[in-house]
Each structure stands twice: as C-alpha cells, then as structure tokens.
PDB file of C-alpha atoms in Angstrom:
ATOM      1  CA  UNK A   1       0.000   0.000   0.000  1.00 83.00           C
ATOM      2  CA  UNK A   2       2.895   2.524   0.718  1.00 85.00           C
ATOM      3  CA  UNK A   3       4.369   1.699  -3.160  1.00 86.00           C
ATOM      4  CA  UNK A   4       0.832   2.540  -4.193  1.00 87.00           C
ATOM      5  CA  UNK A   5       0.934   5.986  -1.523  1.00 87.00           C
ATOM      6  CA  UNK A   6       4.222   7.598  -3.004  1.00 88.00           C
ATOM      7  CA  UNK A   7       3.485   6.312  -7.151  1.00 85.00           C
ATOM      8  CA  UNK A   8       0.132   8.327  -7.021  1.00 85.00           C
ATOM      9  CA  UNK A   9       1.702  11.361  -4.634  1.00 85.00           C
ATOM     10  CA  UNK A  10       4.798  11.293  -6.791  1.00 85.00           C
ATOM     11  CA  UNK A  11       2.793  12.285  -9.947  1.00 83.00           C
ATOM     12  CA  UNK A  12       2.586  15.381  -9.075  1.00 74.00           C
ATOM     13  CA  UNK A  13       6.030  16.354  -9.901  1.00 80.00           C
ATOM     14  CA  UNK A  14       7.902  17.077  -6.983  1.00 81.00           C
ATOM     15  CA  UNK A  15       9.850  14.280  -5.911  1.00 87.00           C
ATOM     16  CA  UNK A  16      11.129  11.201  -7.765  1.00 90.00           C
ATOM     17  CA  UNK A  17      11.611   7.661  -6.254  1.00 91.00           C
ATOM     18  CA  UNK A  18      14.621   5.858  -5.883  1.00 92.00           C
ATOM     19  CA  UNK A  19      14.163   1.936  -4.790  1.00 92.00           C
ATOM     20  CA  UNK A  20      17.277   1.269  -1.947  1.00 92.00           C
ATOM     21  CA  UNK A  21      15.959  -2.102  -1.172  1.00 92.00           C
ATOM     22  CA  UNK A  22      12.852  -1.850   1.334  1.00 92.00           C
ATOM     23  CA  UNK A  23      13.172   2.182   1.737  1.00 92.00           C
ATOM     24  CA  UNK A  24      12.663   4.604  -1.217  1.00 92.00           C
ATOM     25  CA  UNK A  25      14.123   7.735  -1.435  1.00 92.00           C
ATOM     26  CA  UNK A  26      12.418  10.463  -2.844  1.00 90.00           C
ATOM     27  CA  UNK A  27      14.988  13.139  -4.487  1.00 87.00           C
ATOM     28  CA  UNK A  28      13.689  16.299  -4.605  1.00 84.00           C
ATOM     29  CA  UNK A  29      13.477  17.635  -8.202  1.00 85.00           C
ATOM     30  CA  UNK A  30      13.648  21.262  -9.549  1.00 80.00           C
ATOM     31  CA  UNK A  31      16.496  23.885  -8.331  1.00 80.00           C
ATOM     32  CA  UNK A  32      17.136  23.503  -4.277  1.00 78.00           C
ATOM     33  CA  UNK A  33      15.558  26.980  -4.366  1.00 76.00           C
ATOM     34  CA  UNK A  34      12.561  25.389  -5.068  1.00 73.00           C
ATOM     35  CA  UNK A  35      12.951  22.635  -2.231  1.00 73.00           C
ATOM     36  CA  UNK A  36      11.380  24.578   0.905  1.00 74.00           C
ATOM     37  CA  UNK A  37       8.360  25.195  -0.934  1.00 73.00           C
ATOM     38  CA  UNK A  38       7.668  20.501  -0.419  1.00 78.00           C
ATOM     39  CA  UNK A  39       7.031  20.954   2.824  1.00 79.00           C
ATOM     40  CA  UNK A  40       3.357  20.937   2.283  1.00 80.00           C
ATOM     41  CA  UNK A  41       3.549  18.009  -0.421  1.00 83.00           C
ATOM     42  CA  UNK A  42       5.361  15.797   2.235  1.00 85.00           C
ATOM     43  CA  UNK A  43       2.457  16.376   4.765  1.00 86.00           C
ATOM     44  CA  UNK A  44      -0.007  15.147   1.896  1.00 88.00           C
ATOM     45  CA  UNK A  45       2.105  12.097   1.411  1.00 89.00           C
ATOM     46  CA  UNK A  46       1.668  11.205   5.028  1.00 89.00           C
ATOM     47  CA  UNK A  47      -1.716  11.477   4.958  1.00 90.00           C
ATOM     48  CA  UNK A  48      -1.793   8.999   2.151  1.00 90.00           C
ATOM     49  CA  UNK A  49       0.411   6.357   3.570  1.00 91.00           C
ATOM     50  CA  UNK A  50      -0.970   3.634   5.817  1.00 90.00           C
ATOM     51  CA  UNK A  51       0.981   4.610   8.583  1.00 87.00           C
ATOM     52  CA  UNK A  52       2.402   8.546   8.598  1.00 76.00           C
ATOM     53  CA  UNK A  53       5.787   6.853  10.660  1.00 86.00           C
ATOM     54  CA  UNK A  54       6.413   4.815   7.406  1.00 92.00           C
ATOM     55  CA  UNK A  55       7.551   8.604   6.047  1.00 92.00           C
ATOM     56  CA  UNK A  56      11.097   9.560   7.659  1.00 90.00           C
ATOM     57  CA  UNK A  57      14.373  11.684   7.236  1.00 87.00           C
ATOM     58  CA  UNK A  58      17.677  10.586   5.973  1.00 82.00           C
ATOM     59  CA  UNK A  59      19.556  13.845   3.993  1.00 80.00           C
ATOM     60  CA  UNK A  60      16.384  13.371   2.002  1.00 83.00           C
ATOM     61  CA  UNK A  61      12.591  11.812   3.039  1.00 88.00           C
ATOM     62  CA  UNK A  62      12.477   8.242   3.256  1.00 92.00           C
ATOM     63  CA  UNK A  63       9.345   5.628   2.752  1.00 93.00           C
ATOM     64  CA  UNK A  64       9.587   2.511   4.589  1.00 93.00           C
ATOM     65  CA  UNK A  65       7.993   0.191   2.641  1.00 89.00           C
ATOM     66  CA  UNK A  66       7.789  -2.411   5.246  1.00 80.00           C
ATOM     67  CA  UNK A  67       4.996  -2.865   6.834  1.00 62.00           C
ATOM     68  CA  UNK A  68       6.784  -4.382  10.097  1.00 48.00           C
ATOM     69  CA  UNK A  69       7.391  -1.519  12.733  1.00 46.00           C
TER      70      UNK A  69
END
C-alpha cells in the first residue's frame, strides 16, 4: 500500500523515487531553491500512507515500505 501511496503522490512532480531495497528515497526535483516550498507536499504524502511513521528523514525523506514496525 505505501508503493501505491508515493506512485500516485509522486505524480505530481515534486519528488522522484529511488528503490534502496525496502526504503525509497524520494529526491527532490527542480532547483534547491525550489525545495522549501515541499514541505506541504510531504504532509499530503503522510496522509496517504498507511501509517504517517512509514515517512522519515535521511539527507532526504524516506518511505519505509515495510509494513513491520
């Protein structure tokens, strides 16, 4: 259900996925002028995920794609 989460929220331009084997990273896309202004797309993406802690923080956000917490 995450995969599902971040393909749909990831259509809308902002981010694109990068598969490290049960995380995916989402690089930011655009200039890093442009970066400040995700904040309120990475709030949306938690709200689609089945679990908001599934989104974290490493230099970039993170998905968890494991369901096991």
């Amino acid at each position: 259900m995450a995969l599902k989460a971040v393909t749909q929220w990831t259509e809308g331009g902002f981010f694109h996925p990068v598969r490290e084997g049960s995380m995916l990273l989402l690089a930011p896309l655009g200039a890093p002028s442009t970066w400040p202004r995700t904040g309120d797309a990475l709030v949306e993406l938690a709200r689609l995920l089945p679990r908001p802690g599934l989104l974290g923080w490493c230099g970039v956000p993170v998905v968890s794609l494991s369901e096991v917490g």
